[in-house]
GROMACS .gro file of C-alpha atoms in nm:
model
  247
    1UNK     CA    1  -5.024  -2.732  -0.220
    2UNK     CA    2  -5.124  -3.100  -0.248
    3UNK     CA    3  -5.062  -3.295   0.075
    4UNK     CA    4  -5.169  -3.666   0.099
    5UNK     CA    5  -5.211  -3.897   0.386
    6UNK     CA    6  -5.081  -4.265   0.297
    7UNK     CA    7  -5.180  -4.518   0.560
    8UNK     CA    8  -5.019  -4.853   0.548
    9UNK     CA    9  -5.119  -5.165   0.740
   10UNK     CA   10  -4.913  -5.468   0.703
   11UNK     CA   11  -4.793  -5.734   0.939
   12UNK     CA   12  -4.458  -5.787   0.770
   13UNK     CA   13  -4.208  -5.524   0.860
   14UNK     CA   14  -3.991  -5.592   0.552
   15UNK     CA   15  -4.299  -5.517   0.330
   16UNK     CA   16  -4.381  -5.206   0.529
   17UNK     CA   17  -4.034  -5.067   0.454
   18UNK     CA   18  -4.051  -5.171   0.097
   19UNK     CA   19  -4.398  -5.016   0.027
   20UNK     CA   20  -4.314  -4.701   0.223
   21UNK     CA   21  -3.992  -4.655   0.018
   22UNK     CA   22  -4.172  -4.710  -0.312
   23UNK     CA   23  -4.448  -4.468  -0.209
   24UNK     CA   24  -4.208  -4.203  -0.095
   25UNK     CA   25  -4.011  -4.226  -0.419
   26UNK     CA   26  -4.329  -4.189  -0.645
   27UNK     CA   27  -4.448  -3.890  -0.459
   28UNK     CA   28  -4.104  -3.725  -0.462
   29UNK     CA   29  -4.074  -3.791  -0.840
   30UNK     CA   30  -4.401  -3.609  -0.886
   31UNK     CA   31  -4.297  -3.320  -0.652
   32UNK     CA   32  -4.585  -3.412  -0.415
   33UNK     CA   33  -4.586  -3.405  -0.039
   34UNK     CA   34  -4.725  -3.698   0.152
   35UNK     CA   35  -4.744  -3.806   0.509
   36UNK     CA   36  -4.681  -4.180   0.526
   37UNK     CA   37  -4.793  -4.367   0.838
   38UNK     CA   38  -4.732  -4.732   0.859
   39UNK     CA   39  -4.884  -4.982   1.113
   40UNK     CA   40  -4.850  -5.355   1.186
   41UNK     CA   41  -5.129  -5.357   1.436
   42UNK     CA   42  -5.494  -5.332   1.344
   43UNK     CA   43  -5.610  -5.119   1.633
   44UNK     CA   44  -5.331  -4.859   1.593
   45UNK     CA   45  -5.423  -4.815   1.230
   46UNK     CA   46  -5.796  -4.779   1.320
   47UNK     CA   47  -5.713  -4.529   1.607
   48UNK     CA   48  -5.505  -4.311   1.384
   49UNK     CA   49  -5.760  -4.318   1.105
   50UNK     CA   50  -6.044  -4.206   1.359
   51UNK     CA   51  -5.808  -3.908   1.460
   52UNK     CA   52  -5.802  -3.750   1.119
   53UNK     CA   53  -6.015  -3.446   1.036
   54UNK     CA   54  -6.090  -3.541   0.673
   55UNK     CA   55  -6.056  -3.843   0.444
   56UNK     CA   56  -6.063  -3.710   0.078
   57UNK     CA   57  -5.684  -3.700   0.075
   58UNK     CA   58  -5.634  -4.051   0.224
   59UNK     CA   59  -5.495  -4.357   0.054
   60UNK     CA   60  -5.503  -4.684   0.249
   61UNK     CA   61  -5.252  -4.961   0.143
   62UNK     CA   62  -5.362  -5.272   0.329
   63UNK     CA   63  -5.261  -5.632   0.357
   64UNK     CA   64  -5.534  -5.906   0.392
   65UNK     CA   65  -5.368  -6.148   0.629
   66UNK     CA   66  -5.252  -5.937   0.933
   67UNK     CA   67  -5.202  -6.245   1.145
   68UNK     CA   68  -5.429  -6.096   1.406
   69UNK     CA   69  -5.770  -6.166   1.521
   70UNK     CA   70  -5.916  -5.933   1.260
   71UNK     CA   71  -5.788  -5.939   0.904
   72UNK     CA   72  -5.737  -5.677   0.637
   73UNK     CA   73  -6.085  -5.717   0.495
   74UNK     CA   74  -6.239  -5.638   0.839
   75UNK     CA   75  -5.999  -5.346   0.852
   76UNK     CA   76  -6.116  -5.223   0.510
   77UNK     CA   77  -6.485  -5.253   0.622
   78UNK     CA   78  -6.414  -5.057   0.943
   79UNK     CA   79  -6.238  -4.782   0.744
   80UNK     CA   80  -6.531  -4.741   0.510
   81UNK     CA   81  -6.763  -4.704   0.809
   82UNK     CA   82  -6.531  -4.424   0.922
   83UNK     CA   83  -6.440  -4.241   0.593
   84UNK     CA   84  -6.772  -4.315   0.416
   85UNK     CA   85  -6.585  -4.414   0.095
   86UNK     CA   86  -6.413  -4.073   0.063
   87UNK     CA   87  -6.054  -4.216   0.065
   88UNK     CA   88  -5.904  -4.467  -0.188
   89UNK     CA   89  -5.788  -4.817  -0.105
   90UNK     CA   90  -5.522  -5.058  -0.239
   91UNK     CA   91  -5.475  -5.419  -0.130
   92UNK     CA   92  -5.130  -5.571  -0.149
   93UNK     CA   93  -5.132  -5.940  -0.056
   94UNK     CA   94  -4.990  -6.289  -0.120
   95UNK     CA   95  -5.349  -6.424  -0.104
   96UNK     CA   96  -5.470  -6.347  -0.452
   97UNK     CA   97  -5.745  -6.608  -0.425
   98UNK     CA   98  -5.916  -6.368  -0.178
   99UNK     CA   99  -5.970  -6.113  -0.445
  100UNK     CA  100  -6.331  -6.189  -0.466
  101UNK     CA  101  -6.378  -6.146  -0.091
  102UNK     CA  102  -6.269  -5.776  -0.137
  103UNK     CA  103  -6.569  -5.721  -0.366
  104UNK     CA  104  -6.800  -5.918  -0.145
  105UNK     CA  105  -6.720  -5.675   0.142
  106UNK     CA  106  -6.810  -5.375  -0.100
  107UNK     CA  107  -6.497  -5.189  -0.011
  108UNK     CA  108  -6.449  -4.988  -0.343
  109UNK     CA  109  -6.081  -5.049  -0.398
  110UNK     CA  110  -5.850  -4.889  -0.645
  111UNK     CA  111  -5.625  -5.188  -0.711
  112UNK     CA  112  -5.553  -5.538  -0.591
  113UNK     CA  113  -5.184  -5.623  -0.605
  114UNK     CA  114  -5.016  -5.960  -0.584
  115UNK     CA  115  -4.698  -5.952  -0.373
  116UNK     CA  116  -4.545  -6.233  -0.569
  117UNK     CA  117  -4.561  -6.052  -0.906
  118UNK     CA  118  -4.343  -5.737  -0.982
  119UNK     CA  119  -4.468  -5.559  -0.657
  120UNK     CA  120  -4.258  -5.264  -0.721
  121UNK     CA  121  -4.401  -5.165  -1.073
  122UNK     CA  122  -4.756  -5.278  -0.970
  123UNK     CA  123  -4.748  -5.036  -0.668
  124UNK     CA  124  -4.588  -4.753  -0.871
  125UNK     CA  125  -4.872  -4.781  -1.144
  126UNK     CA  126  -5.141  -4.791  -0.878
  127UNK     CA  127  -4.996  -4.484  -0.713
  128UNK     CA  128  -4.977  -4.295  -1.032
  129UNK     CA  129  -5.347  -4.374  -1.112
  130UNK     CA  130  -5.434  -4.265  -0.753
  131UNK     CA  131  -5.248  -3.929  -0.803
  132UNK     CA  132  -5.418  -3.857  -1.126
  133UNK     CA  133  -5.765  -3.928  -0.968
  134UNK     CA  134  -5.693  -3.711  -0.670
  135UNK     CA  135  -5.553  -3.427  -0.888
  136UNK     CA  136  -5.850  -3.419  -1.115
  137UNK     CA  137  -6.084  -3.420  -0.812
  138UNK     CA  138  -5.927  -3.148  -0.620
  139UNK     CA  139  -5.871  -2.928  -0.916
  140UNK     CA  140  -6.240  -2.948  -1.005
  141UNK     CA  141  -6.354  -2.885  -0.644
  142UNK     CA  142  -6.096  -2.684  -0.474
  143UNK     CA  143  -6.017  -2.323  -0.434
  144UNK     CA  144  -5.679  -2.194  -0.586
  145UNK     CA  145  -5.488  -1.911  -0.421
  146UNK     CA  146  -5.155  -1.748  -0.540
  147UNK     CA  147  -4.930  -1.623  -0.273
  148UNK     CA  148  -4.605  -1.488  -0.404
  149UNK     CA  149  -4.445  -1.760  -0.610
  150UNK     CA  150  -4.648  -2.041  -0.436
  151UNK     CA  151  -4.996  -2.183  -0.554
  152UNK     CA  152  -5.221  -2.320  -0.282
  153UNK     CA  153  -5.488  -2.564  -0.382
  154UNK     CA  154  -5.740  -2.588  -0.089
  155UNK     CA  155  -6.037  -2.816  -0.044
  156UNK     CA  156  -6.335  -2.619   0.091
  157UNK     CA  157  -6.392  -2.907   0.352
  158UNK     CA  158  -6.041  -2.829   0.483
  159UNK     CA  159  -6.123  -2.467   0.544
  160UNK     CA  160  -6.217  -2.403   0.911
  161UNK     CA  161  -6.265  -2.023   0.875
  162UNK     CA  162  -6.162  -1.717   0.688
  163UNK     CA  163  -6.091  -1.385   0.875
  164UNK     CA  164  -6.012  -1.036   0.770
  165UNK     CA  165  -5.664  -0.919   0.885
  166UNK     CA  166  -5.734  -0.542   0.930
  167UNK     CA  167  -5.374  -0.453   1.001
  168UNK     CA  168  -5.252  -0.590   0.663
  169UNK     CA  169  -5.552  -0.549   0.453
  170UNK     CA  170  -5.558  -0.920   0.372
  171UNK     CA  171  -5.764  -1.227   0.467
  172UNK     CA  172  -5.630  -1.522   0.665
  173UNK     CA  173  -5.756  -1.860   0.563
  174UNK     CA  174  -5.743  -2.107   0.855
  175UNK     CA  175  -5.739  -2.477   0.738
  176UNK     CA  176  -5.700  -2.797   0.923
  177UNK     CA  177  -5.337  -2.806   0.831
  178UNK     CA  178  -5.209  -2.451   0.824
  179UNK     CA  179  -5.296  -2.088   0.780
  180UNK     CA  180  -5.246  -1.882   0.466
  181UNK     CA  181  -5.255  -1.502   0.426
  182UNK     CA  182  -5.387  -1.382   0.092
  183UNK     CA  183  -5.426  -1.035  -0.074
  184UNK     CA  184  -5.799  -1.054  -0.104
  185UNK     CA  185  -6.101  -0.910   0.066
  186UNK     CA  186  -6.362  -1.125   0.232
  187UNK     CA  187  -6.607  -1.011  -0.032
  188UNK     CA  188  -6.386  -1.130  -0.310
  189UNK     CA  189  -6.337  -1.483  -0.169
  190UNK     CA  190  -6.702  -1.516  -0.057
  191UNK     CA  191  -6.837  -1.540  -0.426
  192UNK     CA  192  -6.637  -1.860  -0.458
  193UNK     CA  193  -6.773  -2.035  -0.152
  194UNK     CA  194  -7.078  -2.270  -0.128
  195UNK     CA  195  -7.354  -2.250   0.123
  196UNK     CA  196  -7.152  -2.474   0.357
  197UNK     CA  197  -7.004  -2.144   0.472
  198UNK     CA  198  -7.168  -1.882   0.667
  199UNK     CA  199  -7.082  -1.536   0.764
  200UNK     CA  200  -7.095  -1.494   1.149
  201UNK     CA  201  -6.945  -1.150   1.166
  202UNK     CA  202  -6.860  -0.875   0.909
  203UNK     CA  203  -6.492  -0.988   0.930
  204UNK     CA  204  -6.533  -1.367   0.973
  205UNK     CA  205  -6.677  -1.645   0.752
  206UNK     CA  206  -6.682  -2.000   0.903
  207UNK     CA  207  -6.734  -2.352   0.762
  208UNK     CA  208  -7.048  -2.491   0.918
  209UNK     CA  209  -6.903  -2.835   0.908
  210UNK     CA  210  -6.629  -2.725   1.156
  211UNK     CA  211  -6.872  -2.574   1.402
  212UNK     CA  212  -6.830  -2.808   1.709
  213UNK     CA  213  -7.057  -2.610   1.950
  214UNK     CA  214  -7.180  -2.257   2.047
  215UNK     CA  215  -7.111  -2.088   2.375
  216UNK     CA  216  -7.272  -1.793   2.546
  217UNK     CA  217  -7.002  -1.592   2.724
  218UNK     CA  218  -7.096  -1.272   2.913
  219UNK     CA  219  -7.397  -1.209   2.680
  220UNK     CA  220  -7.199  -1.270   2.371
  221UNK     CA  221  -7.238  -1.578   2.145
  222UNK     CA  222  -6.931  -1.764   2.020
  223UNK     CA  223  -6.880  -2.052   1.783
  224UNK     CA  224  -6.619  -2.316   1.881
  225UNK     CA  225  -6.449  -2.454   1.574
  226UNK     CA  226  -6.220  -2.751   1.496
  227UNK     CA  227  -5.901  -2.712   1.686
  228UNK     CA  228  -6.064  -2.518   1.957
  229UNK     CA  229  -6.078  -2.173   1.780
  230UNK     CA  230  -6.352  -1.939   1.914
  231UNK     CA  231  -6.508  -1.669   1.712
  232UNK     CA  232  -6.761  -1.412   1.805
  233UNK     CA  233  -7.096  -1.392   1.636
  234UNK     CA  234  -7.255  -1.072   1.565
  235UNK     CA  235  -7.588  -0.999   1.733
  236UNK     CA  236  -7.781  -0.983   1.416
  237UNK     CA  237  -7.659  -1.322   1.296
  238UNK     CA  238  -7.715  -1.521   1.623
  239UNK     CA  239  -8.048  -1.673   1.517
  240UNK     CA  240  -7.903  -1.799   1.193
  241UNK     CA  241  -7.592  -1.947   1.352
  242UNK     CA  242  -7.804  -2.116   1.618
  243UNK     CA  243  -8.017  -2.281   1.342
  244UNK     CA  244  -7.699  -2.398   1.176
  245UNK     CA  245  -7.586  -2.587   1.488
  246UNK     CA  246  -7.929  -2.733   1.550
  247UNK     CA  247  -7.942  -2.870   1.205
   0.00000   0.00000   0.00000
């Protein structure tokens, strides 16, 4: 399942509504789910972006003139410091003469749209390009699982851990967004995982990127994962897991 985060920052509420409506229509027409968050205040947009767990699925649609102390170019640069160029960025503005400034800031943008020239079609075209880029990227990098009539496309970076469900002879894949039960064994799925995953117990594999800390509890070692999940580490794997966290 493809689920995308669309973050809009625009000082004009009329344009916020217009851009949000166009975006929602494009994604619905393509049968894709998206979470649209719109802001007219710089700090609120940044705080929301900082709260996200991943950025590969983010698209930022920004205005340049936010009529605040900091403008949209400063916002773009701060976003790039946070997301490390993992998301895509579109500027929608009336100030087309500032296009060169976007490139001077080294923001790596997908498109620069003039509000005064057929904004609806321009946004639709940019969004369709974004969807194609994103689909190509995740289909090359992601794991695909079929569950009944549903197909789940999951980025490895979104997986927190994978655990054997002994009672149902399945595995449960815990992601930053949901959990999925699949008719596979841990061994079967392990062959498709990169070395960013480590087995901490015979029934649990975790994503090293989601290990927040380790804890000793009554003589047993646990990893604390994204979202506060705690999983026990087998005695024979303690040294390896401690090394992962130190790294």
